[in-house]
Coordinates of C-alpha atoms (C1' of nucleotides) in Angstrom, one line a residue:
Chain A
M1160 CA -116.8 -64.2 221.3
A1161 CA -113.8 -65.3 219.2
T1162 CA -111.8 -65.1 223.2
G1163 CA -112.5 -68.7 224.2
S1164 CA -110.9 -71.6 224.0
R1165 CA -109.9 -73.2 220.8
T1166 CA -111.8 -77.0 221.6
V1167 CA -114.7 -77.4 222.3
R1168 CA -114.4 -75.9 225.9
P1169 CA -114.8 -78.0 229.2
R1170 CA -116.1 -74.3 230.3
S1171 CA -115.6 -74.4 234.1
S1172 CA -115.5 -70.9 235.8
V1173 CA -113.6 -69.2 237.8
W1174 CA -116.4 -69.2 240.4
L1175 CA -116.4 -72.8 240.2
S1176 CA -112.9 -73.4 240.7
E1177 CA -111.6 -73.4 243.2
R1178 CA -108.5 -70.4 242.5
K1179 CA -105.5 -70.3 242.7
A1180 CA -102.6 -69.4 244.9
P1181 CA -104.3 -66.7 246.3
K1182 CA -103.0 -68.7 250.2
R1183 CA -99.5 -67.5 250.9
K1184 CA -99.2 -68.9 253.7
G1185 CA -96.0 -67.5 256.3
D1186 CA -94.5 -64.4 256.0
Q1187 CA -92.8 -64.4 252.7
Q1188 CA -92.6 -61.3 251.1
P1189 CA -94.6 -60.8 249.0
V1190 CA -93.3 -60.1 245.1
G1191 CA -93.9 -58.4 241.8
L1192 CA -97.3 -59.5 241.7
D1193 CA -100.8 -60.5 243.2
H1194 CA -104.4 -60.9 242.0
V1195 CA -105.7 -57.1 242.4
K1196 CA -102.6 -56.1 240.2
I1197 CA -103.6 -58.5 237.9
V1198 CA -107.5 -57.8 237.2
A1199 CA -106.2 -54.5 237.7
A1200 CA -103.8 -53.7 234.0
T1201 CA -106.6 -56.3 232.5
M1202 CA -108.9 -53.5 233.2
R1203 CA -106.7 -51.2 231.8
L1204 CA -105.5 -52.7 228.8
L1205 CA -109.2 -53.4 227.8
D1206 CA -110.3 -49.8 228.7
A1207 CA -107.5 -48.7 226.0
E1208 CA -107.8 -51.6 223.4
G1209 CA -110.6 -53.0 223.3
L1210 CA -110.6 -56.9 224.1
S1211 CA -109.8 -57.5 220.5
G1212 CA -106.8 -56.1 221.6
F1213 CA -105.1 -57.8 225.0
S1214 CA -103.2 -61.0 224.9
M1215 CA -101.7 -62.6 228.0
R1216 CA -98.8 -61.3 226.5
R1217 CA -99.3 -57.7 226.1
L1218 CA -100.5 -57.8 229.5
A1219 CA -97.4 -59.9 230.6
A1220 CA -95.3 -56.5 229.1
E1221 CA -97.6 -53.7 230.8
L1222 CA -96.3 -55.5 234.2
G1223 CA -92.9 -55.2 232.7
V1224 CA -93.3 -59.6 233.0
T1225 CA -92.8 -62.7 231.2
A1226 CA -95.6 -63.4 229.2
M1227 CA -96.3 -67.1 231.3
S1228 CA -96.2 -65.3 235.3
V1229 CA -99.5 -64.3 234.8
Y1230 CA -100.4 -68.4 235.0
W1231 CA -98.7 -68.7 238.1
Y1232 CA -101.9 -66.3 239.3
V1233 CA -105.0 -67.1 236.9
E1234 CA -105.9 -70.8 235.1
T1235 CA -106.6 -69.0 232.1
K1236 CA -107.0 -65.6 230.0
D1237 CA -111.1 -67.2 229.7
H1238 CA -110.5 -66.8 234.6
L1239 CA -108.9 -63.9 234.2
L1240 CA -111.3 -62.0 231.7
E1241 CA -113.9 -63.7 234.3
L1242 CA -112.3 -61.5 237.2
A1243 CA -112.2 -57.8 235.6
L1244 CA -115.9 -58.4 234.1
D1245 CA -116.6 -59.4 237.8
A1246 CA -114.8 -56.6 239.0
A1247 CA -116.7 -54.2 236.6
M1248 CA -119.7 -55.3 237.8
G1249 CA -118.8 -54.3 241.0
E1250 CA -118.6 -50.8 240.2
I1251 CA -122.5 -50.3 240.2
A1252 CA -123.8 -49.2 243.6
L1253 CA -126.5 -50.6 244.9
P1254 CA -129.4 -48.9 245.9
A1255 CA -128.8 -49.2 249.5
E1256 CA -132.4 -50.3 250.1
A1257 CA -131.8 -52.9 247.8
V1258 CA -128.8 -54.1 249.3
G1259 CA -127.8 -56.9 252.4
P1260 CA -129.7 -59.9 254.5
V1261 CA -133.2 -59.1 255.9
E1262 CA -132.8 -58.2 259.1
S1263 CA -131.0 -55.8 258.5
Q1264 CA -133.9 -53.7 255.6
E1265 CA -136.3 -53.7 258.6
H1266 CA -134.3 -51.2 260.6
S1267 CA -134.1 -49.1 256.9
P1268 CA -135.4 -45.4 256.7
A1269 CA -139.0 -45.2 257.6
E1270 CA -139.7 -44.4 254.2
P1271 CA -138.0 -46.2 251.4
R1272 CA -137.2 -44.5 247.9
D1273 CA -139.8 -45.4 245.2
W1274 CA -139.4 -48.7 243.7
R1275 CA -139.4 -47.1 240.0
E1276 CA -136.9 -44.2 241.7
Q1277 CA -134.4 -47.8 242.0
L1278 CA -134.7 -49.4 239.3
R1279 CA -134.1 -46.2 237.5
Q1280 CA -130.8 -46.1 239.2
L1281 CA -129.8 -49.3 239.1
A1282 CA -130.9 -49.0 235.7
A1283 CA -128.8 -45.7 235.0
E1284 CA -125.8 -47.7 236.7
Y1285 CA -125.8 -50.8 234.6
R1286 CA -125.8 -48.3 231.4
Q1287 CA -123.0 -46.6 232.6
V1288 CA -120.5 -48.8 233.8
M1289 CA -121.0 -50.8 230.1
V1290 CA -120.3 -47.8 228.2
R1291 CA -117.4 -47.1 230.6
H1292 CA -116.0 -49.8 230.0
S1293 CA -117.3 -51.0 226.6
W1294 CA -115.9 -55.0 226.4
L1295 CA -118.2 -55.8 229.1
P1296 CA -121.4 -56.5 227.3
A1297 CA -119.1 -58.9 225.5
L1298 CA -117.7 -61.0 227.8
L1299 CA -121.3 -60.2 230.4
G1300 CA -123.2 -62.7 226.5
E1301 CA -119.8 -64.8 227.1
Y1302 CA -119.7 -65.8 230.8
L1303 CA -121.6 -67.5 233.3
N1304 CA -121.8 -64.7 235.6
I1305 CA -122.3 -66.3 239.2
G1306 CA -119.2 -64.1 240.1
P1307 CA -119.8 -62.5 244.0
N1308 CA -120.7 -58.4 242.1
A1309 CA -123.0 -59.7 239.1
V1310 CA -124.8 -61.7 242.0
G1311 CA -125.4 -58.9 243.7
F1312 CA -126.1 -57.0 241.7
S1313 CA -129.1 -59.4 240.6
N1314 CA -130.4 -59.7 244.3
A1315 CA -130.5 -55.9 244.5
A1316 CA -132.6 -56.1 241.0
L1317 CA -134.7 -58.6 241.8
A1318 CA -135.0 -56.9 245.2
V1319 CA -136.4 -53.3 244.1
M1320 CA -139.0 -55.7 241.5
R1321 CA -139.7 -57.4 244.4
N1322 CA -141.4 -53.9 245.9
S1323 CA -143.9 -53.0 242.2
G1324 CA -146.1 -55.6 243.4
L1325 CA -145.9 -57.2 240.5
P1326 CA -146.5 -61.0 241.8
D1327 CA -144.1 -64.0 241.9
D1328 CA -144.2 -65.5 238.9
K1329 CA -143.9 -62.5 236.6
I1330 CA -140.6 -61.1 238.3
T1331 CA -138.2 -62.9 235.8
S1332 CA -140.2 -62.1 233.4
A1333 CA -140.1 -58.1 234.7
L1334 CA -136.1 -58.2 235.7
S1335 CA -135.9 -59.7 232.0
L1336 CA -137.8 -57.1 230.4
V1337 CA -136.1 -54.0 231.9
Y1338 CA -131.6 -55.2 232.3
Q1339 CA -131.9 -57.5 228.6
F1340 CA -132.8 -54.0 227.6
V1341 CA -130.2 -52.1 229.5
Y1342 CA -128.0 -54.7 228.3
G1343 CA -128.6 -54.6 224.1
F1344 CA -128.5 -50.6 224.4
G1345 CA -125.1 -50.8 226.4
T1346 CA -124.0 -52.6 224.6
I1347 CA -124.2 -50.9 221.0
E1348 CA -123.8 -47.3 223.5
G1349 CA -120.1 -48.6 224.2
R1350 CA -119.6 -49.7 221.6
F1351 CA -120.5 -46.6 219.7
A1352 CA -118.4 -44.8 222.4
A1353 CA -115.7 -47.6 221.6
R1354 CA -114.8 -46.2 217.8
C1355 CA -115.3 -42.9 219.3
R1356 CA -112.2 -43.0 221.4
A1357 CA -110.5 -45.0 218.6
A1358 CA -110.8 -42.5 216.2
G1359 CA -110.1 -39.3 218.2
L1360 CA -113.9 -38.3 216.8
T1361 CA -116.7 -37.0 219.5
Q1362 CA -120.1 -38.9 219.5
D1363 CA -121.2 -36.5 217.0
E1364 CA -118.7 -36.1 215.0
L1365 CA -119.0 -40.0 213.6
F1366 CA -122.5 -39.6 213.9
H1367 CA -122.5 -37.2 211.5
E1368 CA -120.3 -39.3 209.7
T1369 CA -121.8 -42.7 209.6
M1370 CA -125.3 -40.1 209.1
S1371 CA -122.6 -38.5 205.2
S1372 CA -121.5 -42.5 204.8
V1373 CA -125.3 -43.9 204.0
A1374 CA -126.6 -40.7 202.6
D1375 CA -127.4 -41.6 198.9
R1376 CA -129.0 -45.1 200.2
M1377 CA -133.0 -44.2 199.7
E1378 CA -133.0 -47.9 202.6
F1379 CA -131.6 -45.3 205.1
D1380 CA -134.7 -43.3 203.8
E1381 CA -137.8 -44.3 207.1
S1382 CA -135.1 -44.0 210.0
R1383 CA -134.4 -40.5 209.0
K1384 CA -137.0 -39.4 209.2
I1385 CA -138.1 -41.1 212.2
M1386 CA -134.8 -39.6 213.7
K1387 CA -135.1 -36.2 212.8
A1388 CA -139.1 -36.8 214.8
R1389 CA -137.6 -37.4 217.3
G1390 CA -135.3 -34.3 217.8
G1391 CA -132.8 -33.3 220.3
N1392 CA -129.5 -31.4 220.1
T1393 CA -126.9 -34.0 220.5
V1394 CA -126.6 -36.9 220.2
E1395 CA -126.2 -38.1 223.9
E1396 CA -129.0 -36.1 224.2
M1397 CA -130.9 -38.3 222.3
R1398 CA -130.3 -41.6 223.4
D1399 CA -130.6 -40.7 226.9
R1400 CA -133.8 -39.6 226.3
D1401 CA -134.5 -42.7 224.2
F1402 CA -133.0 -44.4 227.0
T1403 CA -135.2 -42.6 229.8
F1404 CA -138.3 -43.0 227.9
A1405 CA -138.1 -46.5 227.7
L1406 CA -137.6 -47.1 231.8
D1407 CA -141.0 -44.9 231.3
L1408 CA -142.5 -47.2 229.2
A1409 CA -141.4 -50.5 230.8
I1410 CA -142.5 -49.5 233.9
A1411 CA -145.7 -48.4 232.8
G1412 CA -146.0 -51.9 231.7
I1413 CA -145.4 -53.6 234.9
E1414 CA -148.6 -50.8 236.2
A1415 CA -151.0 -52.2 233.9
L1416 CA -150.4 -55.6 233.5
R1417 CA -149.8 -55.9 237.3
D1418 CA -153.1 -56.0 238.8
R1419 CA -154.6 -57.9 235.8
Chain B
M455 CA -115.0 -60.5 220.8
A456 CA -111.7 -60.5 219.1
T457 CA -111.8 -61.3 215.5
G458 CA -110.9 -57.8 215.1
S459 CA -107.7 -56.9 213.7
R460 CA -105.2 -56.6 215.7
T461 CA -104.7 -53.1 215.2
V462 CA -106.6 -49.9 216.2
R463 CA -108.8 -51.2 212.8
P464 CA -109.6 -48.2 210.2
R465 CA -113.1 -50.8 210.3
S466 CA -114.9 -49.7 207.3
S467 CA -117.6 -52.4 206.5
V468 CA -118.4 -54.4 203.7
W469 CA -121.6 -52.8 203.1
L470 CA -119.0 -49.5 202.7
S471 CA -117.1 -50.9 200.2
E472 CA -117.4 -52.3 197.1
R473 CA -117.6 -55.6 196.7
K474 CA -114.6 -57.9 195.3
A475 CA -114.9 -60.2 192.3
P476 CA -118.4 -61.1 191.8
K477 CA -118.4 -59.8 188.4
R478 CA -116.6 -62.3 186.9
K479 CA -117.6 -59.8 183.3
G480 CA -118.1 -62.1 180.0
D481 CA -118.3 -65.9 180.4
Q482 CA -115.5 -67.0 182.0
Q483 CA -116.5 -71.6 182.9
P484 CA -117.2 -70.6 186.4
V485 CA -114.8 -72.4 189.6
G486 CA -115.5 -73.9 192.9
L487 CA -115.6 -71.3 195.0
D488 CA -118.3 -67.9 195.2
H489 CA -119.7 -66.1 197.5
V490 CA -122.9 -67.3 198.3
K491 CA -120.9 -71.3 198.9
I492 CA -118.6 -68.9 201.2
V493 CA -120.6 -68.2 202.7
A494 CA -123.2 -70.3 203.2
A495 CA -119.6 -72.8 204.9
T496 CA -119.5 -70.6 207.4
M497 CA -122.4 -70.4 208.9
R498 CA -122.8 -74.3 208.2
L499 CA -118.7 -73.8 210.6
L500 CA -120.2 -71.2 212.8
D501 CA -123.2 -72.9 213.5
A502 CA -121.2 -75.6 214.3
E503 CA -118.2 -75.1 216.1
G504 CA -119.3 -71.3 217.5
L505 CA -117.1 -67.6 216.7
S506 CA -114.4 -69.3 218.3
G507 CA -114.0 -72.1 216.4
F508 CA -114.1 -70.4 213.4
S509 CA -111.2 -69.2 211.5
M510 CA -110.0 -69.0 207.6
R511 CA -107.8 -71.9 207.9
R512 CA -111.0 -73.9 209.1
L513 CA -113.0 -72.6 206.9
A514 CA -110.4 -72.9 203.8
A515 CA -110.7 -76.7 204.9
E516 CA -113.9 -76.9 204.9
L517 CA -113.8 -75.6 201.2
G518 CA -111.2 -78.3 200.0
V519 CA -108.6 -75.5 199.1
T520 CA -106.0 -73.3 200.6
A521 CA -106.2 -71.5 203.2
M522 CA -105.3 -67.9 200.6
S523 CA -107.8 -68.8 198.7
V524 CA -110.8 -67.2 200.1
Y525 CA -109.2 -63.6 200.1
W526 CA -109.6 -63.7 196.0
Y527 CA -113.5 -63.4 197.4
V528 CA -112.9 -61.5 200.8
E529 CA -111.6 -58.7 201.5
T530 CA -110.8 -59.7 205.4
K531 CA -112.4 -62.0 207.6
D532 CA -114.7 -59.3 209.3
H533 CA -116.3 -58.9 206.1
L534 CA -117.0 -62.1 206.2
L535 CA -118.1 -62.1 209.3
E536 CA -120.4 -59.3 208.3
L537 CA -121.8 -61.0 204.9
A538 CA -122.9 -64.5 207.5
L539 CA -124.7 -61.7 209.6
D540 CA -126.5 -60.4 207.7
A541 CA -127.4 -63.9 205.6
A542 CA -128.2 -64.9 209.3
M543 CA -130.6 -62.1 209.5
G544 CA -132.3 -62.3 205.8
E545 CA -133.8 -65.8 207.5
I546 CA -136.2 -62.8 209.7
A547 CA -139.5 -63.0 208.0
L548 CA -140.7 -60.2 207.6
P549 CA -145.2 -59.6 208.5
A550 CA -146.5 -58.9 204.5
E551 CA -147.2 -55.7 205.6
A552 CA -144.8 -53.9 206.8
V553 CA -142.5 -54.5 203.8
G554 CA -142.1 -52.8 199.9
P555 CA -142.9 -49.3 199.6
V556 CA -146.3 -47.3 200.8
E557 CA -148.1 -48.1 197.6
S558 CA -147.6 -51.1 197.5
Q559 CA -149.4 -50.8 200.9
E560 CA -152.2 -49.8 199.7
H561 CA -153.0 -52.5 198.4
S562 CA -152.8 -54.3 201.6
P563 CA -155.7 -56.6 202.7
A564 CA -158.6 -55.3 203.9
E565 CA -158.0 -55.9 207.6
P566 CA -154.3 -55.5 208.3
R567 CA -153.1 -58.1 211.3
D568 CA -153.1 -56.3 214.9
W569 CA -149.7 -54.2 215.3
R570 CA -149.3 -56.4 218.3
E571 CA -149.8 -59.4 217.2
Q572 CA -147.0 -58.3 214.3
L573 CA -144.3 -57.4 217.3
R574 CA -145.2 -60.1 218.5
Q575 CA -143.9 -62.2 215.4
L576 CA -141.5 -60.3 214.2
A577 CA -139.4 -60.5 218.0
A578 CA -140.7 -64.3 218.1
E579 CA -138.9 -64.5 214.3
Y580 CA -136.1 -62.1 215.4
R581 CA -135.5 -64.1 219.2
Q582 CA -135.5 -67.5 216.6
V583 CA -132.6 -66.4 214.8
M584 CA -130.8 -66.0 217.1
V585 CA -131.1 -68.9 218.9
R586 CA -130.1 -70.7 215.8
H587 CA -126.9 -69.3 215.1
S588 CA -126.0 -68.5 218.7
W589 CA -122.7 -66.2 217.5
L590 CA -125.2 -63.9 215.8
P591 CA -125.1 -62.0 218.8
A592 CA -122.2 -61.3 218.7
L593 CA -121.9 -60.3 215.0
L594 CA -124.9 -58.3 216.5
G595 CA -123.0 -55.9 219.6
E596 CA -119.2 -56.2 217.0
Y597 CA -120.1 -54.6 213.1
L598 CA -122.4 -51.8 211.7
N599 CA -125.4 -53.8 211.1
I600 CA -126.1 -52.0 207.3
G601 CA -126.6 -54.7 205.2
P602 CA -129.5 -55.8 203.6
N603 CA -131.5 -57.7 205.6
A604 CA -130.4 -55.6 208.9
V605 CA -132.3 -53.0 206.8
G606 CA -135.0 -54.8 206.2
F607 CA -135.7 -55.8 209.3
S608 CA -135.4 -52.6 210.9
N609 CA -137.5 -51.0 208.6
A610 CA -140.4 -53.8 209.1
A611 CA -139.8 -53.0 212.6
L612 CA -140.0 -49.6 212.4
A613 CA -143.3 -49.7 209.9
V614 CA -145.1 -52.5 212.9
M615 CA -144.5 -49.6 215.6
R616 CA -145.9 -47.0 213.8
N617 CA -149.3 -49.0 212.9
S618 CA -149.0 -49.3 217.4
G619 CA -150.5 -44.7 216.8
L620 CA -146.9 -43.6 219.8
P621 CA -146.2 -40.6 218.7
D622 CA -143.1 -40.1 216.0
D623 CA -140.5 -38.4 218.5
K624 CA -141.0 -41.8 220.7
I625 CA -140.9 -44.2 218.2
T626 CA -137.4 -45.3 218.5
S627 CA -137.6 -45.2 222.0
A628 CA -140.2 -47.7 222.0
L629 CA -138.4 -49.9 219.3
S630 CA -135.1 -49.6 221.2
L631 CA -136.6 -51.0 224.4
V632 CA -138.1 -54.5 222.5
Y633 CA -135.5 -55.2 220.2
Q634 CA -132.6 -54.2 222.1
F635 CA -134.7 -57.2 225.0
V636 CA -135.4 -59.4 222.2
Y637 CA -131.4 -59.3 221.6
G638 CA -130.1 -59.8 224.9
F639 CA -133.3 -62.5 225.5
G640 CA -131.6 -64.2 222.4
T641 CA -127.6 -63.4 223.9
I642 CA -128.5 -65.4 227.1
E643 CA -130.5 -68.0 225.2
G644 CA -128.4 -69.1 222.7
R645 CA -125.3 -69.5 224.5
F646 CA -127.4 -71.8 226.9
A647 CA -128.7 -73.2 223.8
A648 CA -124.7 -73.6 222.1
R649 CA -123.3 -74.6 225.7
C650 CA -126.5 -77.6 225.6
R651 CA -125.4 -78.6 222.0
A652 CA -121.3 -78.7 222.8
A653 CA -122.3 -80.7 225.9
G654 CA -124.4 -83.2 224.6
L655 CA -127.8 -83.0 227.1
T656 CA -130.8 -81.2 227.0
Q657 CA -131.9 -77.6 228.0
D658 CA -133.4 -79.2 231.9
E659 CA -130.0 -81.2 232.0
L660 CA -127.6 -79.0 231.9
F661 CA -129.9 -76.0 233.9
H662 CA -130.6 -78.7 236.5
E663 CA -126.8 -79.1 236.3
T664 CA -126.2 -75.6 236.7
M665 CA -128.5 -75.1 239.4
S666 CA -127.1 -78.0 241.8
S667 CA -123.3 -76.5 241.6
V668 CA -124.5 -73.5 242.9
A669 CA -127.1 -75.4 245.7
D670 CA -124.0 -74.1 248.7
R671 CA -124.7 -71.1 248.1
M672 CA -126.5 -69.0 250.0
E673 CA -126.1 -66.0 247.8
F674 CA -128.3 -67.8 245.4
D675 CA -131.1 -68.2 247.2
E676 CA -133.1 -64.9 246.6
S677 CA -133.5 -66.9 242.5
R678 CA -133.9 -70.0 243.9
K679 CA -137.2 -68.6 245.3
I680 CA -138.5 -66.6 242.1
M681 CA -137.3 -68.8 239.9
K682 CA -139.4 -71.6 242.1
A683 CA -142.5 -69.4 242.1
R684 CA -142.4 -69.1 238.4
G685 CA -142.8 -72.8 237.5
G686 CA -143.3 -74.1 234.9
N687 CA -142.2 -77.4 234.1
T688 CA -139.5 -76.9 231.4
V689 CA -136.5 -74.8 231.0
E690 CA -138.3 -74.2 227.6
E691 CA -141.6 -73.3 228.9
M692 CA -140.4 -71.3 231.4
R693 CA -137.9 -69.4 228.7
D694 CA -141.5 -69.2 226.6
R695 CA -143.6 -67.4 229.2
D696 CA -140.9 -65.2 230.2
F697 CA -140.6 -63.8 226.9
T698 CA -144.4 -63.4 226.3
F699 CA -144.8 -61.5 229.2
A700 CA -142.2 -60.1 228.6
L701 CA -143.2 -58.1 225.1
D702 CA -147.4 -58.0 227.2
L703 CA -145.2 -55.9 229.3
A704 CA -143.5 -53.5 226.6
I705 CA -146.8 -53.5 224.8
A706 CA -149.0 -52.2 227.3
G707 CA -147.0 -49.8 228.6
I708 CA -146.8 -48.5 225.0
E709 CA -150.5 -48.6 225.2
A710 CA -150.2 -46.6 227.7
L711 CA -148.0 -43.7 227.6
R712 CA -149.0 -43.9 224.2
D713 CA -151.6 -41.1 224.8
R714 CA -150.3 -39.7 227.6
Chain C
dA1455 C1' -93.1 -70.5 245.8
dC1456 C1' -92.2 -67.4 242.4
dC1457 C1' -91.1 -66.5 237.4
dT1458 C1' -88.3 -67.4 232.5
dG1459 C1' -87.7 -69.8 227.9
dA1460 C1' -88.3 -72.2 224.6
dA1461 C1' -91.4 -74.7 222.7
dC1462 C1' -95.9 -76.8 220.0
dA1463 C1' -100.2 -75.1 217.8
dC1464 C1' -102.8 -72.3 216.2
dC1465 C1' -104.4 -67.9 214.4
dG1466 C1' -105.2 -63.4 210.1
dT1467 C1' -102.9 -61.5 206.0
dT1468 C1' -98.8 -60.0 202.7
dC1469 C1' -96.6 -61.2 198.6
dA1470 C1' -94.8 -63.4 194.8
dA1471 C1' -95.5 -67.2 192.7
dG1472 C1' -98.1 -70.1 189.8
dT1473 C1' -101.5 -71.4 186.2
Chain D
dA305 C1' -109.0 -64.5 186.7
dC306 C1' -108.6 -68.1 190.0
dC307 C1' -105.2 -70.3 193.2
dT308 C1' -101.3 -72.3 196.0
dG309 C1' -96.6 -71.2 199.2
dA310 C1' -93.8 -70.1 201.6
dA311 C1' -93.4 -65.7 205.4
dC312 C1' -94.4 -62.6 208.8
dA313 C1' -96.1 -61.2 212.8
dC314 C1' -98.7 -62.6 216.3
dC315 C1' -102.3 -66.4 219.5
dG316 C1' -103.4 -69.7 224.1
dT317 C1' -100.6 -72.8 226.8
dT318 C1' -97.6 -76.4 228.1
dC319 C1' -93.4 -78.3 229.9
dA320 C1' -88.9 -78.5 232.3
dA321 C1' -86.2 -75.4 234.3
dG322 C1' -83.9 -72.0 236.9
dT323 C1' -83.6 -69.5 241.6

DNA sequence: ACCTGAACACCGTTCAAGT
DNA sequence: ACCTGAACACCGTTCAAGT
């Protein structure tokens, strides 16, 4: 996370300071740049080069513009990364039942889906976005994460968990178990996927390469044994099974402790 | 994680390359620097300034030495951070029952502690080290994490989970649920603790300040309601309860699905 | 209103040189 | 064997200036 400012950092968030220059009053003709284009280019660059490959200067080059032009639209690099973060969170599809104000939920279909199904869907979406954008976990760990899309996601997660029947004072805890798990899982999975992309290897190839690089170390004997027991044909398959069953465990725990 | 090398990175780990210069053959008198001193200073700097405040040049200054001296002992900044990472992992106290080779476990006390108690201890230790060293989560997400202490921790975690009675092919999944949860939890808790230290505020002070900065945003209404329901007098108390109950949920899930 | 250029105070790391 | 100094190719950001 060496991405922040170098000093003690006053640490304001984009979402806590008024936006810069989105007010193009009158009808001047818009020129090359704007917020949308900048954030899109930022995400493209982050996807391609990772967080450490991203710089304001690289971004400016990508946009065919001088290094400082971007600063007209964005206060700092940190603010820009927060915008990218929230844009990525916006890619998460929310279950229809869990979105919008309460009144609209009165009109929801007579057969609302099971909370467990909704939770699994939301967790899968969250996981996927972190694998697709492997820079996301680092930013999620770095910033306040109170952009509109992040808040929408949190509220959806909360709404779903409410349907579990868990008492109100246990909801934050259960949310924490599920989504911190997915966050951690997505972090390592995303990193692995990024390393594969960078090395031009499939997940299986990189996995076996990594395994063989520690083949002679007996401290790994226990891990190897248990990884073998886990079975599965491909790395992806093993990971999917781990993910699915871990969620099953969490759900089973919630159901078990729901009524004491 | 803008901490890596700028290019595509060949990405060798310290643990996969022979060490630099720890072989001071003969009995030359040792001079100022050595691995231990360097890693200790690194951790001190990281604790004080965070990952973004750490640089090879700041470290050298701290050691009263020129910028390039450190490179005699350490190949790159990344390698040094991997060493700091593993040193931090070494602060985790492992349950006596879960450490060492199998034979020594035959001699373990007649009354080995419950696996749930051991799991709770290990999780608490892991959480604590991330709060103490708030730079740790970022590094854990960045590097391979196959240093001796990290492997020792993994093996201990595995040994404990084995005692749960879960079938072998479900162990990785359960480990993932528990420790990825703790990782995610520790990440945000560590960041919050670091921000408090930087701002010179208590956790409660910063918490209420953050809350009031979004007081007028109704998107947060639901979160506020549920945070209120959670109760607790201090932020630390709420967090401890969340953590403890989340682990209870995980454990209950494991027990529920243990025998199908 | 929008963009540029030069400059400042930093980075990690290489490399030739000192002792 | 260990440490230095100068240099290279980068950073984020400020600030005065252009159109």
